[in-house]
PDB file of C-alpha atoms in Angstrom:
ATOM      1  CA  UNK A  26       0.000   0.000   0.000  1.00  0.00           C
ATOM      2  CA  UNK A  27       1.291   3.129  -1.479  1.00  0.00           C
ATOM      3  CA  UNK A  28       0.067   6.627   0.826  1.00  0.00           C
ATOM      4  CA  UNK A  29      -0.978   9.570  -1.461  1.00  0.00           C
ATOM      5  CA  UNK A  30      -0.189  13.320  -0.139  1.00  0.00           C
ATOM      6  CA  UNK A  31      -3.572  15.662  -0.017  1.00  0.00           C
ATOM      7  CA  UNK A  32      -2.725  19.339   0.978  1.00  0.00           C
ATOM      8  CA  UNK A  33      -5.430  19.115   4.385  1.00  0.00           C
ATOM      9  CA  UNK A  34      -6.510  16.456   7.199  1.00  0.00           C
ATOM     10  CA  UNK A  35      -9.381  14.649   6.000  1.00  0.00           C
ATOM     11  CA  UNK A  36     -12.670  14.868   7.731  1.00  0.00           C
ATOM     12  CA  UNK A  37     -14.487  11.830   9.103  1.00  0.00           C
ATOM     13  CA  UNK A  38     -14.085   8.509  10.650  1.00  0.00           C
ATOM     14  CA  UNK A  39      -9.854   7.020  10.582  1.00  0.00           C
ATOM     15  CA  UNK A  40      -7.060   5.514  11.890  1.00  0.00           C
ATOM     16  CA  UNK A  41      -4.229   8.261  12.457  1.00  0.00           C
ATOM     17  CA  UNK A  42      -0.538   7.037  12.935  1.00  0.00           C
ATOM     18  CA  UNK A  43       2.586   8.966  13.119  1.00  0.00           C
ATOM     19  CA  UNK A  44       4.769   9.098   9.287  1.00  0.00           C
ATOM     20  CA  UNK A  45       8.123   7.963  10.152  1.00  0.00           C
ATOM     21  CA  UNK A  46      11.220   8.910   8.474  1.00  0.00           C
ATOM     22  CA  UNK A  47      12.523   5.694   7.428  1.00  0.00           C
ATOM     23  CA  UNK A  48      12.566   2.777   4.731  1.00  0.00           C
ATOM     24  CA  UNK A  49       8.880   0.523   4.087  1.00  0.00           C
ATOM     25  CA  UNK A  50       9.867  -3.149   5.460  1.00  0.00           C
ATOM     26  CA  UNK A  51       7.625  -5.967   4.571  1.00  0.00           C
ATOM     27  CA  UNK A  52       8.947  -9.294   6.975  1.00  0.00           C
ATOM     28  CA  UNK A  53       7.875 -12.745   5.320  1.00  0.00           C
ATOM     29  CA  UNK A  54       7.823 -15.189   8.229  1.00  0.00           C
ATOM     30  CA  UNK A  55       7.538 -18.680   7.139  1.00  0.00           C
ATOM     31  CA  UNK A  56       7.840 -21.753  10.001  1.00  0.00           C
ATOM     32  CA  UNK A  57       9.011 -19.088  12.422  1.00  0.00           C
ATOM     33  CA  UNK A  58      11.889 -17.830  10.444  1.00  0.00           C
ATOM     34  CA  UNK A  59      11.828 -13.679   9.209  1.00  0.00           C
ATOM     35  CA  UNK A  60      12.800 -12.565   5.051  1.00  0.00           C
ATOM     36  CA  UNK A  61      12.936  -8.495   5.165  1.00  0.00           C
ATOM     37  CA  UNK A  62      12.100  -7.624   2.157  1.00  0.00           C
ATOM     38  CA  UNK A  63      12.171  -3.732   0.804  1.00  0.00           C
ATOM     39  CA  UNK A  64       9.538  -2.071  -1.292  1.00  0.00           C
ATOM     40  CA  UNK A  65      11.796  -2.680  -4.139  1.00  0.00           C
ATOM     41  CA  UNK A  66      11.960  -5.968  -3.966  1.00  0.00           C
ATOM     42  CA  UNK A  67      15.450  -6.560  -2.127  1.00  0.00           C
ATOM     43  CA  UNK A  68      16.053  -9.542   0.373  1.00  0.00           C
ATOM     44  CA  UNK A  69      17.590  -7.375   3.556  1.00  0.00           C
ATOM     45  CA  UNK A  70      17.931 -10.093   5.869  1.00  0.00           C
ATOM     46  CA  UNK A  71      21.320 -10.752   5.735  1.00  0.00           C
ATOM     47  CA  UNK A  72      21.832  -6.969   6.396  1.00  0.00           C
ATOM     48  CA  UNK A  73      19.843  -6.898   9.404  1.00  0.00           C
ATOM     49  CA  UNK A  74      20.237  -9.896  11.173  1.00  0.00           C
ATOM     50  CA  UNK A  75      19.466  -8.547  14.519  1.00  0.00           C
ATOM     51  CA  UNK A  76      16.086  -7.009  13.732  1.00  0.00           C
ATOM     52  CA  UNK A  77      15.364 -10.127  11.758  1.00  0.00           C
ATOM     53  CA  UNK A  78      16.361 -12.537  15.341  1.00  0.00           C
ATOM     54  CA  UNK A  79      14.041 -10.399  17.109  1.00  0.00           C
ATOM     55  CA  UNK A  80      11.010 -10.491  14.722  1.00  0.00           C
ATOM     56  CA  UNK A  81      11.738 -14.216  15.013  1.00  0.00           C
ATOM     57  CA  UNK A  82      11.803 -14.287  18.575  1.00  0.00           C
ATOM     58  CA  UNK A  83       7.943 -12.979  18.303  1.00  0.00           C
ATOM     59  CA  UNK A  84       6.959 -16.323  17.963  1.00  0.00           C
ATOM     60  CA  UNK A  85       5.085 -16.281  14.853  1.00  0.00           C
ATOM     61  CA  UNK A  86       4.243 -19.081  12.867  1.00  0.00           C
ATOM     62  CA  UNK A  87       3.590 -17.375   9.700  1.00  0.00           C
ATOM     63  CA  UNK A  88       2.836 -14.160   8.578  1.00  0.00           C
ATOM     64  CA  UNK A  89       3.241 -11.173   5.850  1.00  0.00           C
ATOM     65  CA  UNK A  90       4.435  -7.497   8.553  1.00  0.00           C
ATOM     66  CA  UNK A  91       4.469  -4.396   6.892  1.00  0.00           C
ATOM     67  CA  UNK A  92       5.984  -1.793   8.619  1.00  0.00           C
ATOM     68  CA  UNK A  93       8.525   1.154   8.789  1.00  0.00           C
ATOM     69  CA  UNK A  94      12.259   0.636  10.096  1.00  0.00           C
ATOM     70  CA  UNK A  95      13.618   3.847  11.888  1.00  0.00           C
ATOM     71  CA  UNK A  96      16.649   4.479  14.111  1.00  0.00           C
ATOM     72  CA  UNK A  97      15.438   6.996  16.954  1.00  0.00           C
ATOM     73  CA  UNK A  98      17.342  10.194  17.706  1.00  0.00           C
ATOM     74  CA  UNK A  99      18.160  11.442  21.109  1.00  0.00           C
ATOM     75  CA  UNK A 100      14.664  13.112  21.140  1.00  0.00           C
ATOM     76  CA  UNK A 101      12.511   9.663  20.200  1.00  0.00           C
ATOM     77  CA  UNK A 102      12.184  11.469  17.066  1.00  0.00           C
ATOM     78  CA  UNK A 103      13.326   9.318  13.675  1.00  0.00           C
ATOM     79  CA  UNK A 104      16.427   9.859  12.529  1.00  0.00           C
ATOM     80  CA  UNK A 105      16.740   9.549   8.644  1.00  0.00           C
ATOM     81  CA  UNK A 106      20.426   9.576   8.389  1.00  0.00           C
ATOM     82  CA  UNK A 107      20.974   7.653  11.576  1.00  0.00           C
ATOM     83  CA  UNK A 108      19.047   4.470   9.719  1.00  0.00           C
ATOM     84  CA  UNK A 109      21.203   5.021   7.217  1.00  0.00           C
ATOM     85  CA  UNK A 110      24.437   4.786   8.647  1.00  0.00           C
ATOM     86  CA  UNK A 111      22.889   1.615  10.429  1.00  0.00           C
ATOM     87  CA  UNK A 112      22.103   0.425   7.471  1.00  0.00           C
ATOM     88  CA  UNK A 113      25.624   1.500   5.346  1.00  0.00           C
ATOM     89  CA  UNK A 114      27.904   0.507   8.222  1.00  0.00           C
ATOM     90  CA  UNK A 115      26.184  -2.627   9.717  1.00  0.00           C
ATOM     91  CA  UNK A 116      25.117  -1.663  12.535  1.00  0.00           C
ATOM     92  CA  UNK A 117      21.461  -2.823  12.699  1.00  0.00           C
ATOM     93  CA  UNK A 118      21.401  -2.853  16.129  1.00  0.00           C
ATOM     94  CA  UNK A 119      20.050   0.496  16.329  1.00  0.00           C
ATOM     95  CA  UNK A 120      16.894  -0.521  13.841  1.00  0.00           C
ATOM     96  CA  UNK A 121      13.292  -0.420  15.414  1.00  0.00           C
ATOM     97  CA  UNK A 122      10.569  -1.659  13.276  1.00  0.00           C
ATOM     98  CA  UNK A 123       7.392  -0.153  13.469  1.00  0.00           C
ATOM     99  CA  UNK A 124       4.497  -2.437  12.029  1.00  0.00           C
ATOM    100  CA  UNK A 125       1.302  -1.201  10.945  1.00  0.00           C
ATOM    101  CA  UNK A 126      -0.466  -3.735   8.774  1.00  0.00           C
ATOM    102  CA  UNK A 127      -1.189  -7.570   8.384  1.00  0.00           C
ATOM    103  CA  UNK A 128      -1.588  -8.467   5.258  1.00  0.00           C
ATOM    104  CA  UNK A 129      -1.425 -12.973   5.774  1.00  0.00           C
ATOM    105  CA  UNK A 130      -1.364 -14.683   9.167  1.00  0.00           C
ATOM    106  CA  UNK A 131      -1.269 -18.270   9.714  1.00  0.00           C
ATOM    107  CA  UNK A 132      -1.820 -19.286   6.583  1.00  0.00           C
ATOM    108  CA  UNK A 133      -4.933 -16.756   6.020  1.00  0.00           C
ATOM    109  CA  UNK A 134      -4.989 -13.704   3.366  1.00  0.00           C
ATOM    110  CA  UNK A 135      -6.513 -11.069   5.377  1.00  0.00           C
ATOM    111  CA  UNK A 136      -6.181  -8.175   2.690  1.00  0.00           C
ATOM    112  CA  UNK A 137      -9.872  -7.926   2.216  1.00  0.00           C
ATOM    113  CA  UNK A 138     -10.501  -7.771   5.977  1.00  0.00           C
ATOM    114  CA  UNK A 139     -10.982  -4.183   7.530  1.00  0.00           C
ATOM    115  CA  UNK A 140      -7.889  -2.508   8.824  1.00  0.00           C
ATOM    116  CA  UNK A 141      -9.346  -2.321  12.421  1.00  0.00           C
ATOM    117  CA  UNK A 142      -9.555  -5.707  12.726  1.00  0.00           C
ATOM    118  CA  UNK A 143      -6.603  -6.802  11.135  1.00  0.00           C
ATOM    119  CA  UNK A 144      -4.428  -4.120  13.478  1.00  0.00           C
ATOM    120  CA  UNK A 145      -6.535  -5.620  16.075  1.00  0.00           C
ATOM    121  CA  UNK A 146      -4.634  -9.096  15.941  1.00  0.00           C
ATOM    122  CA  UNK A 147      -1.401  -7.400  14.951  1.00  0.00           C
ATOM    123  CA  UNK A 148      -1.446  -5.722  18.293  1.00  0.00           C
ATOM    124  CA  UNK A 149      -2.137  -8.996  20.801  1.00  0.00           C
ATOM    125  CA  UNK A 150       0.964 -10.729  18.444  1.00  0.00           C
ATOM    126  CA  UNK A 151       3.291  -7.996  19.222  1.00  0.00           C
ATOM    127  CA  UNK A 152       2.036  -7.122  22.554  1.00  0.00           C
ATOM    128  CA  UNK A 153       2.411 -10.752  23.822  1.00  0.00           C
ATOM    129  CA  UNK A 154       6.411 -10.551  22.694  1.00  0.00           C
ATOM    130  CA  UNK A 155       6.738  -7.652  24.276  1.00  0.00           C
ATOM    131  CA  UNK A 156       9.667  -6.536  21.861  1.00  0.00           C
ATOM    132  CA  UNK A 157      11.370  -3.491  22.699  1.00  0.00           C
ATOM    133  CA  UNK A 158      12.469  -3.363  18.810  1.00  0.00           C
ATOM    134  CA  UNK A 159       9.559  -4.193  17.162  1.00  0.00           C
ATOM    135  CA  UNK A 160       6.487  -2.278  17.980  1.00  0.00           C
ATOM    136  CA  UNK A 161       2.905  -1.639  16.365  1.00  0.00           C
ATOM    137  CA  UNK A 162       2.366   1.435  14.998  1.00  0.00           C
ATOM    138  CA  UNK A 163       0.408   3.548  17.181  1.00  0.00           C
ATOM    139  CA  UNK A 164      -3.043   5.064  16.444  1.00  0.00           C
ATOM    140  CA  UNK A 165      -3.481   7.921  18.047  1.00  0.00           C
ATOM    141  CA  UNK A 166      -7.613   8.934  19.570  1.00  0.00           C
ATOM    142  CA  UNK A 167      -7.276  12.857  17.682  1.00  0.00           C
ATOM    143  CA  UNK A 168      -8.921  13.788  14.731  1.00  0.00           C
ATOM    144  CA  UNK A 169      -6.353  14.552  11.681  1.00  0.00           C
ATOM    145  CA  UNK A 170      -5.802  18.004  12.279  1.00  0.00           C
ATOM    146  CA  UNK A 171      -5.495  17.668  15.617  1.00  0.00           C
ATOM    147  CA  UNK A 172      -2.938  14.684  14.823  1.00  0.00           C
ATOM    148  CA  UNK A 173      -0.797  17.041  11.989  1.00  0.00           C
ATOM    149  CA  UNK A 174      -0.653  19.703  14.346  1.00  0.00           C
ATOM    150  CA  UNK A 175       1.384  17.659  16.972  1.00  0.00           C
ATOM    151  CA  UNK A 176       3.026  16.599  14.349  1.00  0.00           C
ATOM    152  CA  UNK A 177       4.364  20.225  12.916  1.00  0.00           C
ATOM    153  CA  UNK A 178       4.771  21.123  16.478  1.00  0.00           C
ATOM    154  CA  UNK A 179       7.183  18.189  17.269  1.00  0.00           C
ATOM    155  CA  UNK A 180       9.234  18.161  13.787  1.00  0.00           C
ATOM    156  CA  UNK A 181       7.565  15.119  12.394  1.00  0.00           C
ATOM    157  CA  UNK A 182       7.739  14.410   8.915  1.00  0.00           C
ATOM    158  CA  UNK A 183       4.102  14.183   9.280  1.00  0.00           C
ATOM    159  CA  UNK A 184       0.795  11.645  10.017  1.00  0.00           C
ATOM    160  CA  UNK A 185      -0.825   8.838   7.678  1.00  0.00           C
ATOM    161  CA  UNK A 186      -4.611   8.691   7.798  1.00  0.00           C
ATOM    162  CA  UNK A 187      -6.600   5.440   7.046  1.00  0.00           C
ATOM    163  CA  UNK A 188      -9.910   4.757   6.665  1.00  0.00           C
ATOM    164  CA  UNK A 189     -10.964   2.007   9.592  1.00  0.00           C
ATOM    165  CA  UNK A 190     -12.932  -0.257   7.224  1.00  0.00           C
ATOM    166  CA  UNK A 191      -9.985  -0.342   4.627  1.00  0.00           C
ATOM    167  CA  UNK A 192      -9.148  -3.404   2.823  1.00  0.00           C
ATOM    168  CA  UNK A 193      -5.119  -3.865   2.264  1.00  0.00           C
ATOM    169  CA  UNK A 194      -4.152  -3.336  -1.375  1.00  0.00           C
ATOM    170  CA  UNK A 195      -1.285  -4.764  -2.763  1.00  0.00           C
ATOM    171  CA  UNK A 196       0.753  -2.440  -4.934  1.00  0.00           C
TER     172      UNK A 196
END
């Protein structure tokens, strides 16, 4: 799933997360054992072997994660070209992955299943690992503009909106 800029916060019923400054992960997770894949279609894994151990260590079966890997500054605030030196100088240690979306889990396609429900199980799988480097994406209770004001205020690069009832759209 692709997001698409508008110049205001919608009106209306959605989901509001937090855009973080960092590189789309999708995690294949096959008999327990984590492929990071990039949007473009490269096999990270080897790269980051530590983020890929501790999606592992989750303890799920099978499933499709899409997410957002960040490094956080000194503030909690990504840190674009902190992930990047991670990244360029192997030190994935530093990588957090942020999940927001479950695309398949346990052998099930749940793409045409609302967003609500499928962040619903996302959040008891990663709650009940209680990973302090992967994490679900928060939704935040504000409206949009209340949501890209915090946003501004705190340097974000800014929020993703997403309509509850959603079905997940490959791209």
């Amino acid at each position: 799933q692709l997001a698409t800029l508008v110049e205001s916060a919608p009106a209306g019923e959605w989901i509001v997360e937090t855009k973080f400054d960092g590189y789309r992960l999708m995690t294949r997770i096959e008999h327990g054992t984590a492929r990071l894949v990039t949007r473009g279609g490269h096999d990270w894994t080897e790269k980051m072997k530590p983020l890929a151990a501790a999606i592992e260590s989750l303890g799920i079966g099978s499933a499709w994660l899409d997410g957002e890997i960040v490094v956080l500054g000194a503030h909690g605030v990504p840190d674009f070209n902190a992930l990047q030196n991670a990244i360029d100088n192997a030190r994935s240690e530093a990588i957090e992955y942020f999940v927001f979306d479950l695309p398949f889990h346990d052998g099930l396609d749940l793409r045409k299943v609302a967003l609500r429900s499928r962040r619903a199980l996302l959040a008891g799988l990663i709650a009940a690992a209680d990973s302090d480097r992967v994490r679900l994406s928060q939704a935040f209770p504000a409206t949009p503009a209340q949501m890209l004001e915090a946003a501004r205020r705190m340097q974000l690069e800014g929020i993703i909106v997403k309509r509850p009832d959603a079905p997940y759209v490959s791209q």
